[in-house]
Amino acid sequence: MHELPPLGLIWVYLSASPLLGLTLTLCAYVVAYWIYGRCKFSPLANPVAIAIALVSLVLLASGMPYSEYFAGAQFVHFLLGPATVALAIPLARQLPRLRQSFLPLLCGLLAGSATAIVSAVTLTVLLGGSYQLAVSIGPKSATTPIAMGVAEKLGGLPALTAVLVIGTGIFGAIAARFLFNLLRIDSAEVRGFALGVTSHGIGTARAFQVSPEMGAFAGLGMGLNGVLTAFLAPWLIPVFAGWLAR
C-alpha cells in the first residue's frame, strides 16, 4: 500500500507549477460554498466574497505575487466566456415570456443602465473625486471585460474598475433580496432582470441559485446591459463628469 506524500512535498510541487493558482482557486471556492451552505445559503455569506478573501489571505501569507497566482487561475478565467454563452440555454426556454415582456424589459434596461452610470459619476464628482476616478467607477455595473474596456478608452484605471465591478456584483447579490422584499417585488422575471442589469455575472449566479427562471432573466439583463453600457458610457460619463465639475 502506497503512503500518501507529505503535505510539504505536495506544496513544493504545486508552487513550481501553474496548477497552484488553479488548485487554490478551486479549494477556496469549495470552502466558501461549504460555509455558504452552513449559513443556510444566506446572501450575507456570499461564496464569491468569501473565496476572494480566502485567496487574498493565502497570497498575503505566502508572499506569492498575483501574476504567479494568475498563471494558474487563468484557466478558470478562460471558462467565464463559455459559461456566459451557456446562459443562452435557459434563456431560450423563456422565449414565450420574453416576447410578452419585451417592452417593459426594454424600458427597465434603459432606465437601469443609464441610472447606474449617471449615479456613480454624479456621486464621485460631488464627493470630490477626480475625472479619472469617475470614469473608472462609471461602468461598474457592466461585466468586467466591457467595463475595463470602457474605462481604459476614456482614460480611467482598468484595474480599479475591475475591483469595483466585482464589489458591485457582490453587494448586489447580498442586498438584492432584502431590497426586493422591502419594495414588495415578487416577480421572478423582475427580480432576475434587475439583478442581472445591476450586478452582472455574480448577481446572475445568485439568481440561478433561487430559480432557473430568475437566472434566465438575470442572464438576459447582464448581457443586454453590457452591450448598452458599451454604447452609453463613452458619451454619458464625459458629459455628466464635465458638467458637474464646473
C-alpha atoms as one frame of an Amber mdcrd trajectory, in Angstrom:
protein
   0.000   0.000   0.000   1.485   3.348  -1.082   1.978   6.038   1.538   0.497
   9.456   0.873   3.171  12.069   0.136   3.771  14.613   2.902   1.844  17.860
   2.609   5.116  19.780   2.307   6.118  17.829  -0.802   2.733  18.498  -2.399
   3.128  22.214  -1.701   6.645  22.257  -3.209   5.362  20.529  -6.341   2.343
  22.812  -6.757   4.298  26.004  -6.021   6.558  25.307  -9.005   3.592  24.752
 -11.304   0.701  26.863 -12.648  -1.523  24.250 -11.003  -1.102  26.109  -7.713
  -3.254  29.038  -8.783  -5.915  26.727 -10.178  -5.884  24.473  -7.098  -6.020
  27.448  -4.733  -8.967  28.969  -6.594 -10.984  25.754  -6.632 -10.238  24.907
  -2.995 -11.120  28.432  -1.861 -14.471  28.258  -3.628 -15.239  24.773  -2.273
 -14.578  26.024   1.259 -16.558  29.222   0.616 -19.524  27.261  -0.734 -19.397
  24.936   2.275 -19.595  27.988   4.548 -22.429  29.312   2.373 -24.334  26.044
   2.856 -23.700  26.017   6.606 -25.215  29.519   6.713 -28.353  28.131   5.027
 -27.485  29.920   1.772 -27.882  33.345   3.278 -26.921  36.087   0.777 -24.788
  37.618   3.534 -22.427  34.629   3.219 -21.752  35.215  -0.460 -19.341  32.475
  -1.630 -17.576  34.749  -4.132 -16.731  37.289  -1.435 -15.550  34.553   0.940
 -13.448  32.878  -1.771 -11.789  36.200  -2.658 -10.964  36.771   0.991  -9.500
  33.274   1.365  -7.334  33.580  -1.753  -6.143  37.030  -0.674  -5.154  35.730
   2.751  -3.177  32.850   1.229  -1.380  35.171  -1.205  -0.509  37.622   1.574
   0.643  34.876   3.939   2.772  33.106   1.326   4.092  36.239  -0.373   3.087
  34.895  -3.764   2.878  37.573  -6.497  -0.524  37.946  -8.135   0.996  37.355
 -11.582   2.275  33.961 -10.435  -1.105  33.053  -8.967  -2.951  34.130 -12.117
  -0.744  31.905 -14.282  -2.855  29.025 -12.977  -6.101  30.841 -12.189  -6.364
  31.994 -15.800  -7.805  28.592 -16.698 -10.866  29.393 -14.585 -10.897  32.902
 -16.050 -10.998  31.412 -19.558 -14.119  29.414 -18.699 -16.058  32.620 -17.979
 -16.599  33.044 -21.710 -18.187  29.624 -22.353 -20.180  29.926 -19.114 -21.626
  33.258 -20.254 -22.551  31.856 -23.670 -24.185  28.864 -21.975 -26.673  31.258
 -20.346 -28.452  31.269 -23.709 -29.795  27.765 -22.988 -32.095  28.628 -20.043
 -32.892  31.926 -21.752 -34.166  30.140 -24.869 -36.605  28.205 -22.692 -38.151
  31.501 -21.586 -38.697  32.915 -25.107 -42.527  32.965 -24.920 -42.400  35.023
 -21.720 -39.681  37.249 -23.170 -41.896  38.158 -26.115 -44.725  39.121 -23.765
 -42.449  41.272 -21.601 -40.312  42.849 -24.334 -41.396  46.478 -23.869 -41.227
  46.533 -20.023 -37.820  44.836 -20.116 -36.534  47.347 -22.676 -37.677  50.294
 -20.552 -36.155  48.734 -17.447 -32.883  48.127 -19.265 -32.594  51.739 -20.466
 -33.512  53.152 -17.055 -31.258  50.773 -15.122 -28.201  51.147 -17.336 -28.393
  54.956 -17.524 -29.096  55.297 -13.795 -26.154  53.076 -12.848 -23.751  55.179
 -14.917 -25.096  58.635 -14.048 -25.490  57.982 -10.307 -21.940  56.606  -9.993
 -20.400  59.543 -11.860 -22.526  62.122 -10.020 -21.690  60.828  -6.548 -17.990
  60.560  -7.383 -17.731  64.146  -8.655 -19.903  65.642  -5.894 -17.770  63.926
  -3.248 -14.614  65.457  -4.712 -13.384  62.585  -6.851 -11.283  63.213  -9.939
 -12.424  62.773 -13.528 -10.240  59.674 -13.785 -11.949  58.168 -10.747 -15.398
  58.997 -12.145 -14.503  57.311 -15.435 -13.256  54.237 -13.559 -16.444  53.961
 -11.491 -18.998  54.821 -14.191 -19.245  51.439 -15.985 -19.172  49.373 -12.770
 -22.494  47.601 -13.439 -21.343  46.022 -16.716 -19.407  42.777 -16.963 -15.684
  43.060 -16.216 -14.227  42.926 -19.779 -16.661  45.574 -21.074 -16.298  47.814
 -18.022 -12.491  47.668 -18.166 -12.502  48.399 -21.900 -14.767  51.439 -21.469
 -12.706  52.788 -18.556  -9.438  52.376 -20.450 -10.813  54.103 -23.541 -11.978
  57.107 -21.500  -8.735  57.441 -19.539  -9.726  55.578 -16.385  -7.940  52.890
 -14.409  -8.994  49.428 -15.673  -7.601  47.646 -12.598  -9.686  49.856 -10.289
 -12.723  49.308 -12.497 -12.312  45.528 -12.208 -12.306  45.750  -8.411 -15.380
  47.996  -8.433 -17.222  45.673 -10.816 -16.625  42.703  -8.518 -17.607  44.765
  -5.472 -20.811  45.886  -7.200 -21.709  42.306  -8.073 -21.112  41.048  -4.549
 -23.069  43.909  -2.986 -25.969  43.351  -5.367 -26.061  39.623  -4.705 -26.117
  40.279  -0.955 -28.549  43.204  -0.804 -30.962  42.386  -3.643 -33.273  40.039
  -1.753 -33.738  42.457   1.130 -34.407  45.345  -1.260 -36.871  43.349  -3.358
 -38.728  42.271  -0.218 -38.782  45.854   1.049 -40.279  47.046  -2.245 -42.630
  44.027  -2.334 -41.362  42.848  -5.708 -42.274  39.173  -6.037 -41.993  38.532
  -9.781 -39.102  36.222 -10.667 -38.800  37.985 -14.027 -38.397  41.422 -12.487
 -36.081  40.224  -9.731 -33.864  38.338 -12.133 -33.671  41.030 -14.793 -32.939
  43.772 -12.250 -30.248  41.667 -10.615 -28.595  40.934 -13.960 -28.623  44.578
 -15.052 -27.136  45.888 -11.815 -24.914  43.039 -10.636 -23.802  41.246 -13.840
 -22.334  37.728 -13.501 -22.239  37.487  -9.708 -25.839  38.616  -9.471 -26.809
  36.171 -12.218 -25.162  33.295 -10.345 -27.161  34.266  -7.266 -30.367  34.384
  -9.341 -29.797  30.837 -10.635 -29.492  29.656  -7.040 -33.030  30.954  -6.458
 -34.647  29.537  -9.607 -33.853  28.738 -13.266 -36.479  31.269 -14.361 -34.948
  34.068 -12.333 -31.485  33.089 -13.548 -32.557  33.184 -17.197 -33.850  36.740
 -16.907 -30.758  37.746 -14.962 -28.575  36.405 -17.755 -30.584  38.428 -20.266
 -30.209  41.586 -18.170 -26.477  41.047 -17.758 -25.872  40.562 -21.477 -28.027
  43.458 -22.649 -26.663  45.847 -20.041 -23.110  45.024 -21.064 -23.855  45.932
 -24.672 -25.829  49.055 -23.753 -23.160  50.253 -21.322 -20.561  49.996 -24.077
 -22.652  52.447 -26.108 -23.940  54.769 -23.359 -20.909  55.130 -21.085 -18.474
  56.716 -23.603 -20.720  59.757 -24.046 -22.730  59.841 -20.777 -19.689  59.797
 -18.484 -17.748  62.709 -20.073 -20.902  64.830 -20.374 -22.003  64.426 -16.737
 -18.487  64.481 -15.288 -17.629  67.674 -17.191 -20.943  69.359 -16.349 -20.750
  68.549 -12.622 -17.082  69.608 -12.389 -17.923  73.195 -13.435
